[in-house]
Each structure stands twice: as structure tokens, then as C-alpha cells.
GROMACS .gro file of N, CA and C in nm:
model
  441
    1MET      N    1   0.064  -0.110   0.016
    1MET     CA    2   0.007   0.031   0.001
    1MET      C    3   0.138   0.092  -0.027
    2LYS      N    4   0.076   0.205  -0.045
    2LYS     CA    5   0.118   0.352  -0.075
    2LYS      C    6   0.102   0.389   0.058
    3LYS      N    7   0.277   0.508   0.104
    3LYS     CA    8   0.207   0.587   0.174
    3LYS      C    9   0.113   0.680   0.211
    4ILE      N   10   0.047   0.751   0.122
    4ILE     CA   11  -0.094   0.814   0.115
    4ILE      C   12  -0.181   0.745   0.161
    5GLU      N   13  -0.182   0.629   0.078
    5GLU     CA   14  -0.291   0.561   0.115
    5GLU      C   15  -0.307   0.502   0.262
    6ILE      N   16  -0.189   0.422   0.319
    6ILE     CA   17  -0.184   0.429   0.514
    6ILE      C   18  -0.204   0.512   0.564
    7GLU      N   19  -0.175   0.675   0.507
    7GLU     CA   20  -0.222   0.795   0.637
    7GLU      C   21  -0.342   0.796   0.600
    8VAL      N   22  -0.433   0.830   0.520
    8VAL     CA   23  -0.551   0.822   0.459
    8VAL      C   24  -0.619   0.737   0.540
    9LEU      N   25  -0.584   0.604   0.594
    9LEU     CA   26  -0.620   0.497   0.631
    9LEU      C   27  -0.611   0.552   0.785
   10GLU      N   28  -0.554   0.562   0.797
   10GLU     CA   29  -0.511   0.633   0.954
   10GLU      C   30  -0.614   0.745   1.018
   11LYS      N   31  -0.566   0.829   0.930
   11LYS     CA   32  -0.692   0.948   0.971
   11LYS      C   33  -0.837   0.897   0.931
   12MET      N   34  -0.875   0.821   0.920
   12MET     CA   35  -1.018   0.730   0.913
   12MET      C   36  -1.063   0.707   1.002
   13ARG      N   37  -0.925   0.607   1.074
   13ARG     CA   38  -0.965   0.539   1.233
   13ARG      C   39  -0.970   0.634   1.293
   14GLU      N   40  -0.876   0.665   1.290
   14GLU     CA   41  -0.857   0.803   1.424
   14GLU      C   42  -0.959   0.888   1.408
   15TYR      N   43  -1.069   0.938   1.299
   15TYR     CA   44  -1.167   1.002   1.277
   15TYR      C   45  -1.252   0.909   1.356
   16LEU      N   46  -1.330   0.855   1.313
   16LEU     CA   47  -1.431   0.718   1.375
   16LEU      C   48  -1.402   0.692   1.532
   17ILE      N   49  -1.257   0.687   1.584
   17ILE     CA   50  -1.231   0.623   1.728
   17ILE      C   51  -1.281   0.760   1.811
   18ASN      N   52  -1.256   0.929   1.746
   18ASN     CA   53  -1.282   0.975   1.851
   18ASN      C   54  -1.420   1.011   1.824
   19CYS      N   55  -1.492   0.998   1.722
   19CYS     CA   56  -1.663   1.025   1.724
   19CYS      C   57  -1.690   0.915   1.802
   20LYS      N   58  -1.660   0.825   1.831
   20LYS     CA   59  -1.689   0.663   1.915
   20LYS      C   60  -1.701   0.770   2.065
   21ASN      N   61  -1.551   0.790   2.071
   21ASN     CA   62  -1.458   0.871   2.265
   21ASN      C   63  -1.561   0.971   2.214
   22ASN      N   64  -1.620   1.040   2.154
   22ASN     CA   65  -1.636   1.221   2.189
   22ASN      C   66  -1.794   1.245   2.135
   23TYR      N   67  -1.884   1.150   2.153
   23TYR     CA   68  -1.969   1.100   2.102
   23TYR      C   69  -2.042   1.254   2.061
   24SER      N   70  -2.106   1.261   2.187
   24SER     CA   71  -2.221   1.388   2.192
   24SER      C   72  -2.160   1.522   2.105
   25GLU      N   73  -2.059   1.573   2.147
   25GLU     CA   74  -1.958   1.671   2.077
   25GLU      C   75  -1.928   1.643   1.932
   26SER      N   76  -1.922   1.500   1.911
   26SER     CA   77  -1.853   1.475   1.765
   26SER      C   78  -1.988   1.485   1.632
   27VAL      N   79  -2.135   1.408   1.720
   27VAL     CA   80  -2.241   1.506   1.649
   27VAL      C   81  -2.262   1.622   1.660
   28SER      N   82  -2.268   1.700   1.760
   28SER     CA   83  -2.279   1.844   1.744
   28SER      C   84  -2.254   1.906   1.603
   29LEU      N   85  -2.074   1.872   1.613
   29LEU     CA   86  -2.017   1.936   1.518
   29LEU      C   87  -2.049   1.864   1.393
   30ALA      N   88  -2.076   1.744   1.369
   30ALA     CA   89  -2.130   1.679   1.266
   30ALA      C   90  -2.246   1.767   1.143
   31GLN      N   91  -2.324   1.737   1.250
   31GLN     CA   92  -2.486   1.778   1.200
   31GLN      C   93  -2.464   1.920   1.136
   32ILE      N   94  -2.341   2.059   1.238
   32ILE     CA   95  -2.317   2.143   1.150
   32ILE      C   96  -2.254   2.132   1.017
   33GLN      N   97  -2.140   2.027   1.021
   33GLN     CA   98  -2.031   2.009   0.877
   33GLN      C   99  -2.128   1.954   0.820
   34PHE      N  100  -2.186   1.838   0.854
   34PHE     CA  101  -2.244   1.791   0.732
   34PHE      C  102  -2.400   1.755   0.747
   35SER      N  103  -2.450   1.827   0.735
   35SER     CA  104  -2.603   1.872   0.787
   35SER      C  105  -2.652   1.840   0.630
   36ASP      N  106  -2.587   1.901   0.474
   36ASP     CA  107  -2.684   1.763   0.393
   36ASP      C  108  -2.706   1.619   0.422
   37THR      N  109  -2.594   1.599   0.449
   37THR     CA  110  -2.613   1.418   0.495
   37THR      C  111  -2.688   1.389   0.584
   38TYR      N  112  -2.738   1.465   0.712
   38TYR     CA  113  -2.801   1.389   0.773
   38TYR      C  114  -2.994   1.429   0.733
   39ASN      N  115  -3.014   1.513   0.641
   39ASN     CA  116  -3.071   1.571   0.530
   39ASN      C  117  -3.133   1.457   0.447
   40LYS      N  118  -2.968   1.401   0.372
   40LYS     CA  119  -3.013   1.246   0.314
   40LYS      C  120  -3.066   1.153   0.391
   41ILE      N  121  -3.020   1.146   0.528
   41ILE     CA  122  -3.036   1.010   0.586
   41ILE      C  123  -3.173   1.032   0.654
   42ASN      N  124  -3.277   1.108   0.687
   42ASN     CA  125  -3.355   1.157   0.717
   42ASN      C  126  -3.468   1.082   0.604
   43ASP      N  127  -3.405   1.136   0.479
   43ASP     CA  128  -3.428   1.054   0.333
   43ASP      C  129  -3.503   0.951   0.304
   44LEU      N  130  -3.344   0.860   0.353
   44LEU     CA  131  -3.351   0.775   0.319
   44LEU      C  132  -3.324   0.616   0.464
   45TYR      N  133  -3.409   0.705   0.589
   45TYR     CA  134  -3.414   0.605   0.669
   45TYR      C  135  -3.561   0.524   0.665
   46TYR      N  136  -3.645   0.480   0.563
   46TYR     CA  137  -3.720   0.395   0.529
   46TYR      C  138  -3.622   0.226   0.437
   47LEU      N  139  -3.501   0.278   0.446
   47LEU     CA  140  -3.438   0.152   0.349
   47LEU      C  141  -3.380   0.070   0.494
   48ALA      N  142  -3.345   0.122   0.604
   48ALA     CA  143  -3.316   0.112   0.745
   48ALA      C  144  -3.430  -0.004   0.766
   49ASP      N  145  -3.556   0.073   0.789
   49ASP     CA  146  -3.690  -0.012   0.815
   49ASP      C  147  -3.693  -0.099   0.750
   50GLU      N  148  -3.682  -0.113   0.555
   50GLU     CA  149  -3.694  -0.216   0.477
   50GLU      C  150  -3.598  -0.358   0.534
   51PHE      N  151  -3.480  -0.313   0.571
   51PHE     CA  152  -3.340  -0.351   0.596
   51PHE      C  153  -3.427  -0.449   0.723
   52ILE      N  154  -3.482  -0.400   0.816
   52ILE     CA  155  -3.480  -0.454   0.938
   52ILE      C  156  -3.625  -0.569   0.948
   53PHE      N  157  -3.705  -0.527   0.878
   53PHE     CA  158  -3.848  -0.604   0.823
   53PHE      C  159  -3.749  -0.717   0.728
   54PHE      N  160  -3.717  -0.738   0.644
   54PHE     CA  161  -3.648  -0.852   0.572
   54PHE      C  162  -3.590  -0.925   0.656
   55TYR      N  163  -3.525  -0.858   0.713
   55TYR     CA  164  -3.474  -1.002   0.840
   55TYR      C  165  -3.568  -1.036   0.938
   56ASN      N  166  -3.673  -0.997   0.959
   56ASN     CA  167  -3.763  -1.001   1.092
   56ASN      C  168  -3.874  -1.115   1.009
   57THR      N  169  -3.864  -1.112   0.831
   57THR     CA  170  -4.009  -1.198   0.817
   57THR      C  171  -3.892  -1.284   0.738
   58ASN      N  172  -3.774  -1.264   0.723
   58ASN     CA  173  -3.729  -1.422   0.669
   58ASN      C  174  -3.563  -1.437   0.728
   59GLN      N  175  -3.630  -1.525   0.822
   59GLN     CA  176  -3.523  -1.624   0.893
   59GLN      C  177  -3.441  -1.738   0.859
   60ASN      N  178  -3.452  -1.795   0.714
   60ASN     CA  179  -3.387  -1.887   0.639
   60ASN      C  180  -3.375  -1.835   0.473
   61LEU      N  181  -3.285  -1.782   0.471
   61LEU     CA  182  -3.239  -1.734   0.356
   61LEU      C  183  -3.136  -1.774   0.289
   62LYS      N  184  -3.168  -1.803   0.173
   62LYS     CA  185  -3.072  -1.894   0.058
   62LYS      C  186  -2.978  -1.743   0.040
   63ASN      N  187  -2.848  -1.766   0.050
   63ASN     CA  188  -2.760  -1.631   0.012
   63ASN      C  189  -2.746  -1.544  -0.072
   64GLU      N  190  -2.807  -1.622  -0.244
   64GLU     CA  191  -2.833  -1.561  -0.349
   64GLU      C  192  -2.975  -1.444  -0.308
   65THR      N  193  -3.066  -1.510  -0.209
   65THR     CA  194  -3.146  -1.391  -0.231
   65THR      C  195  -3.149  -1.265  -0.113
   66GLU      N  196  -3.072  -1.318  -0.014
   66GLU     CA  197  -3.002  -1.221   0.073
   66GLU      C  198  -2.891  -1.166   0.018
   67ILE      N  199  -2.796  -1.190  -0.101
   67ILE     CA  200  -2.720  -1.099  -0.183
   67ILE      C  201  -2.792  -1.011  -0.288
   68ASP      N  202  -2.917  -1.079  -0.264
   68ASP     CA  203  -2.965  -0.932  -0.386
   68ASP      C  204  -3.059  -0.812  -0.355
   69PHE      N  205  -3.084  -0.855  -0.218
   69PHE     CA  206  -3.197  -0.831  -0.114
   69PHE      C  207  -3.119  -0.690  -0.062
   70LEU      N  208  -2.950  -0.745  -0.053
   70LEU     CA  209  -2.854  -0.634   0.035
   70LEU      C  210  -2.814  -0.514  -0.118
   71GLU      N  211  -2.742  -0.620  -0.179
   71GLU     CA  212  -2.719  -0.519  -0.305
   71GLU      C  213  -2.840  -0.397  -0.400
   72SER      N  214  -2.992  -0.460  -0.365
   72SER     CA  215  -3.099  -0.370  -0.367
   72SER      C  216  -3.096  -0.217  -0.327
   73LEU      N  217  -3.048  -0.247  -0.166
   73LEU     CA  218  -3.036  -0.122  -0.059
   73LEU      C  219  -2.979  -0.061  -0.092
   74ILE      N  220  -2.806  -0.120  -0.135
   74ILE     CA  221  -2.672  -0.029  -0.169
   74ILE      C  222  -2.723   0.032  -0.254
   75ASN      N  223  -2.806  -0.008  -0.392
   75ASN     CA  224  -2.812   0.085  -0.529
   75ASN      C  225  -2.911   0.161  -0.509
   76LYS      N  226  -2.998   0.148  -0.384
   76LYS     CA  227  -3.093   0.261  -0.350
   76LYS      C  228  -3.018   0.388  -0.339
   77GLY      N  229  -2.926   0.351  -0.192
   77GLY     CA  230  -2.839   0.443  -0.183
   77GLY      C  231  -2.844   0.437   0.006
   78THR      N  232  -2.894   0.310   0.058
   78THR     CA  233  -2.912   0.363   0.172
   78THR      C  234  -2.781   0.364   0.214
   79CYS      N  235  -2.818   0.412   0.361
   79CYS     CA  236  -2.715   0.533   0.447
   79CYS      C  237  -2.705   0.440   0.568
   80TYR      N  238  -2.732   0.269   0.603
   80TYR     CA  239  -2.713   0.253   0.697
   80TYR      C  240  -2.634   0.121   0.701
   81PRO      N  241  -2.498   0.140   0.767
   81PRO     CA  242  -2.376  -0.012   0.728
   81PRO      C  243  -2.365  -0.084   0.742
   82GLY      N  244  -2.506  -0.120   0.846
   82GLY     CA  245  -2.540  -0.310   0.863
   82GLY      C  246  -2.589  -0.347   0.779
   83VAL      N  247  -2.642  -0.329   0.619
   83VAL     CA  248  -2.648  -0.339   0.504
   83VAL      C  249  -2.488  -0.371   0.490
   84PHE      N  250  -2.385  -0.273   0.458
   84PHE     CA  251  -2.284  -0.316   0.382
   84PHE      C  252  -2.181  -0.408   0.478
   85GLU      N  253  -2.196  -0.426   0.637
   85GLU     CA  254  -2.130  -0.500   0.664
   85GLU      C  255  -2.175  -0.607   0.693
   86LYS      N  256  -2.359  -0.681   0.624
   86LYS     CA  257  -2.397  -0.767   0.607
   86LYS      C  258  -2.301  -0.850   0.500
   87LEU      N  259  -2.339  -0.765   0.380
   87LEU     CA  260  -2.337  -0.787   0.298
   87LEU      C  261  -2.129  -0.815   0.253
   88ALA      N  262  -2.044  -0.813   0.336
   88ALA     CA  263  -1.919  -0.838   0.332
   88ALA      C  264  -1.914  -0.900   0.368
   89LYS      N  265  -1.982  -0.916   0.524
   89LYS     CA  266  -1.959  -1.039   0.532
   89LYS      C  267  -1.994  -1.147   0.521
   90ILE      N  268  -2.126  -1.180   0.380
   90ILE     CA  269  -2.175  -1.284   0.335
   90ILE      C  270  -2.063  -1.325   0.174
   91TYR      N  271  -2.018  -1.194   0.151
   91TYR     CA  272  -1.906  -1.228   0.075
   91TYR      C  273  -1.773  -1.278   0.113
   92SER      N  274  -1.743  -1.297   0.179
   92SER     CA  275  -1.653  -1.296   0.286
   92SER      C  276  -1.648  -1.427   0.333
   93LYS      N  277  -1.748  -1.497   0.368
   93LYS     CA  278  -1.796  -1.605   0.399
   93LYS      C  279  -1.750  -1.718   0.273
   94ASN      N  280  -1.830  -1.641   0.142
   94ASN     CA  281  -1.822  -1.736   0.066
   94ASN      C  282  -1.623  -1.741  -0.064
   95LYS      N  283  -1.648  -1.661   0.011
   95LYS     CA  284  -1.471  -1.650  -0.008
   95LYS      C  285  -1.451  -1.586  -0.172
   96LYS      N  286  -1.530  -1.466  -0.228
   96LYS     CA  287  -1.592  -1.389  -0.257
   96LYS      C  288  -1.482  -1.239  -0.205
   97PHE      N  289  -1.383  -1.242  -0.192
   97PHE     CA  290  -1.327  -1.155  -0.155
   97PHE      C  291  -1.334  -1.008  -0.256
   98THR      N  292  -1.287  -1.017  -0.348
   98THR     CA  293  -1.300  -0.934  -0.441
   98THR      C  294  -1.437  -0.786  -0.396
   99GLU      N  295  -1.551  -0.909  -0.396
   99GLU     CA  296  -1.732  -0.827  -0.401
   99GLU      C  297  -1.677  -0.781  -0.238
  100ALA      N  298  -1.636  -0.819  -0.140
  100ALA     CA  299  -1.633  -0.820  -0.004
  100ALA      C  300  -1.543  -0.677  -0.010
  101HIS      N  301  -1.438  -0.659  -0.096
  101HIS     CA  302  -1.375  -0.546  -0.052
  101HIS      C  303  -1.421  -0.423  -0.159
  102ALA      N  304  -1.493  -0.468  -0.279
  102ALA     CA  305  -1.575  -0.337  -0.328
  102ALA      C  306  -1.667  -0.336  -0.242
  103VAL      N  307  -1.762  -0.400  -0.127
  103VAL     CA  308  -1.868  -0.350  -0.101
  103VAL      C  309  -1.806  -0.237   0.025
  104CYS      N  310  -1.718  -0.222   0.061
  104CYS     CA  311  -1.604  -0.166   0.155
  104CYS      C  312  -1.583  -0.069   0.125
  105VAL      N  313  -1.527  -0.027  -0.018
  105VAL     CA  314  -1.489   0.066  -0.033
  105VAL      C  315  -1.591   0.164  -0.098
  106LYS      N  316  -1.695   0.087  -0.149
  106LYS     CA  317  -1.862   0.173  -0.184
  106LYS      C  318  -1.890   0.231  -0.070
  107TRP      N  319  -1.872   0.154   0.095
  107TRP     CA  320  -1.904   0.251   0.205
  107TRP      C  321  -1.848   0.358   0.259
  108PHE      N  322  -1.724   0.348   0.205
  108PHE     CA  323  -1.609   0.419   0.203
  108PHE      C  324  -1.603   0.561   0.126
  109ASN      N  325  -1.617   0.481   0.011
  109ASN     CA  326  -1.649   0.621  -0.077
  109ASN      C  327  -1.738   0.760  -0.073
  110GLY      N  328  -1.859   0.657  -0.014
  110GLY     CA  329  -1.967   0.741  -0.006
  110GLY      C  330  -1.950   0.874   0.105
  111GLU      N  331  -2.095   0.918   0.160
  111GLU     CA  332  -2.062   1.003   0.243
  111GLU      C  333  -2.077   0.967   0.401
  112PHE      N  334  -2.223   0.883   0.418
  112PHE     CA  335  -2.238   0.806   0.580
  112PHE      C  336  -2.135   0.753   0.642
  113TRP      N  337  -2.030   0.746   0.622
  113TRP     CA  338  -1.965   0.683   0.701
  113TRP      C  339  -1.882   0.784   0.822
  114LYS      N  340  -1.924   0.902   0.732
  114LYS     CA  341  -1.810   0.999   0.842
  114LYS      C  342  -1.941   1.086   0.960
  115ILE      N  343  -2.090   1.008   0.965
  115ILE     CA  344  -2.145   1.081   1.038
  115ILE      C  345  -2.133   0.964   1.155
  116PRO      N  346  -2.108   1.043   1.299
  116PRO     CA  347  -2.075   0.954   1.445
  116PRO      C  348  -2.179   0.876   1.480
  117ASN      N  349  -2.258   0.829   1.420
  117ASN     CA  350  -2.353   0.751   1.472
  117ASN      C  351  -2.344   0.642   1.397
  118MET      N  352  -2.222   0.644   1.321
  118MET     CA  353  -2.186   0.506   1.223
  118MET      C  354  -2.076   0.455   1.248
  119ALA      N  355  -1.977   0.519   1.373
  119ALA     CA  356  -1.893   0.537   1.390
  119ALA      C  357  -1.830   0.363   1.425
  120THR      N  358  -1.918   0.293   1.458
  120THR     CA  359  -1.870   0.137   1.548
  120THR      C  360  -1.899   0.059   1.378
  121THR      N  361  -1.958   0.046   1.351
  121THR     CA  362  -1.982  -0.059   1.223
  121THR      C  363  -1.884   0.015   1.140
  122SER      N  364  -1.855   0.136   1.112
  122SER     CA  365  -1.773   0.210   0.983
  122SER      C  366  -1.623   0.140   1.026
  123LEU      N  367  -1.597   0.118   1.145
  123LEU     CA  368  -1.512   0.082   1.210
  123LEU      C  369  -1.458  -0.079   1.195
  124ARG      N  370  -1.591  -0.158   1.196
  124ARG     CA  371  -1.565  -0.271   1.160
  124ARG      C  372  -1.545  -0.334   1.010
  125LEU      N  373  -1.645  -0.196   0.945
  125LEU     CA  374  -1.589  -0.241   0.815
  125LEU      C  375  -1.449  -0.187   0.773
  126LEU      N  376  -1.392  -0.078   0.816
  126LEU     CA  377  -1.244  -0.081   0.799
  126LEU      C  378  -1.143  -0.156   0.853
  127ASP      N  379  -1.171  -0.234   0.979
  127ASP     CA  380  -1.128  -0.337   0.968
  127ASP      C  381  -1.135  -0.493   0.886
  128ARG      N  382  -1.218  -0.491   0.864
  128ARG     CA  383  -1.260  -0.593   0.710
  128ARG      C  384  -1.198  -0.538   0.614
  129PHE      N  385  -1.158  -0.453   0.568
  129PHE     CA  386  -1.124  -0.395   0.467
  129PHE      C  387  -0.967  -0.375   0.487
  130GLU      N  388  -0.915  -0.356   0.572
  130GLU     CA  389  -0.776  -0.350   0.584
  130GLU      C  390  -0.694  -0.519   0.588
  131SER      N  391  -0.823  -0.579   0.615
  131SER     CA  392  -0.776  -0.746   0.698
  131SER      C  393  -0.780  -0.832   0.516
  132LEU      N  394  -0.905  -0.758   0.430
  132LEU     CA  395  -0.886  -0.846   0.280
  132LEU      C  396  -0.801  -0.713   0.230
  133GLU      N  397  -0.706  -0.619   0.215
  133GLU     CA  398  -0.582  -0.531   0.143
  133GLU      C  399  -0.461  -0.668   0.158
  134LYS      N  400  -0.513  -0.712   0.285
  134LYS     CA  401  -0.345  -0.769   0.402
  134LYS      C  402  -0.395  -0.928   0.310
  135LYS      N  403  -0.495  -0.969   0.257
  135LYS     CA  404  -0.513  -1.082   0.230
  135LYS      C  405  -0.466  -1.073   0.092
  136TYR      N  406  -0.487  -0.992  -0.005
  136TYR     CA  407  -0.426  -0.975  -0.127
  136TYR      C  408  -0.302  -0.942  -0.135
  137LEU      N  409  -0.269  -0.888  -0.042
  137LEU     CA  410  -0.131  -0.840  -0.083
  137LEU      C  411  -0.005  -0.974  -0.059
  138LYS      N  412  -0.077  -1.075   0.068
  138LYS     CA  413   0.002  -1.212   0.040
  138LYS      C  414   0.008  -1.265  -0.066
  139LEU      N  415  -0.139  -1.227  -0.115
  139LEU     CA  416  -0.185  -1.344  -0.301
  139LEU      C  417  -0.081  -1.242  -0.400
  140ASN      N  418   0.008  -1.130  -0.369
  140ASN     CA  419   0.055  -1.087  -0.458
  140ASN      C  420  -0.094  -1.013  -0.576
  141ARG      N  421  -0.210  -0.976  -0.546
  141ARG     CA  422  -0.310  -0.938  -0.593
  141ARG      C  423  -0.304  -0.778  -0.633
  142ALA      N  424  -0.350  -0.688  -0.672
  142ALA     CA  425  -0.416  -0.590  -0.644
  142ALA      C  426  -0.574  -0.554  -0.652
  143LEU      N  427  -0.622  -0.450  -0.540
  143LEU     CA  428  -0.755  -0.436  -0.499
  143LEU      C  429  -0.759  -0.264  -0.549
  144LYS      N  430  -0.830  -0.248  -0.582
  144LYS     CA  431  -0.925  -0.095  -0.573
  144LYS      C  432  -0.884  -0.025  -0.475
  145PRO      N  433  -0.806   0.080  -0.469
  145PRO     CA  434  -0.761   0.116  -0.338
  145PRO      C  435  -0.941   0.228  -0.302
  146LEU      N  436  -0.915   0.266  -0.148
  146LEU     CA  437  -0.974   0.286  -0.085
  146LEU      C  438  -1.007   0.425  -0.113
  147ILE      N  439  -0.884   0.487  -0.171
  147ILE     CA  440  -0.862   0.657  -0.201
  147ILE      C  441  -0.838   0.678  -0.351
   0.00000   0.00000   0.00000
């Protein structure tokens, strides 16, 4: 990984940890700094409800059905990081590491990861991203960088 990529990842992690550790202050500042993003969250919150309803009513899902559903939520622009995390886990479990990596990249290329409410899941997605990067470095394969 290039030095600049490592620095960006470190700054992202630092920012997300700060959001967790100073939650109230982070939310207050983020509501000002990212007011447009907060407005989008309000407009897209129905997708989180769709996600929860889907899992409450479909306990024994087949992988492809679940993947299709999660991808459809992402394509609709969901702001819910749990959707990205779930899809990345499924892809990783099925040894589809390139797809899992792409899901993580998509989350961090979006704007919602910056919202303090998303910090915990964003950190888990960042961990998964870094793990996939290391896995591919061992295999000497290139993946699309996060930045």
C-alpha cells in the first residue's frame, strides 16, 4: 500500500475512534459540518426499516436472495452501514473477497461513514477492508484502493 493510502486509512480510523469516544460533541459538530448528509439520512431512513423488516420476516434465507436484497438496498443509496457489513460478511464467508472488498470501498466512498452514529460499524468495515487488503497483498494481487 502506498504511504498516502496508509495515512488516509489512519486518519479515517482516528476520526471514527474520536467519534465514538466523544460522541455528543462529534454529533453536534457533524450536524453542522455534514448537514446535507443528515438530511439525506432522514430521506433514506425507510431503507433501514426495509432491512430490519426483511430479516425479521425471512429467517432462513438462501444466500443469493439475501445478496440480491442487500445489493438492492445499496443501489437505492442506503445510509445504513449494517447493510454493507452484512453483505461484506456474506461475500467473505463465500470466499468472494473481491466483492467483499468492493462493498467496503463503496461504503467509504460514500458520505455516510463520516456520521458519528455510524462510527462503530464503520470501524468494523474498516477492519474488514484492511484484512482483505492484507489477504490480497499476500496473494500479490491488486485491489481497488479506498482512496
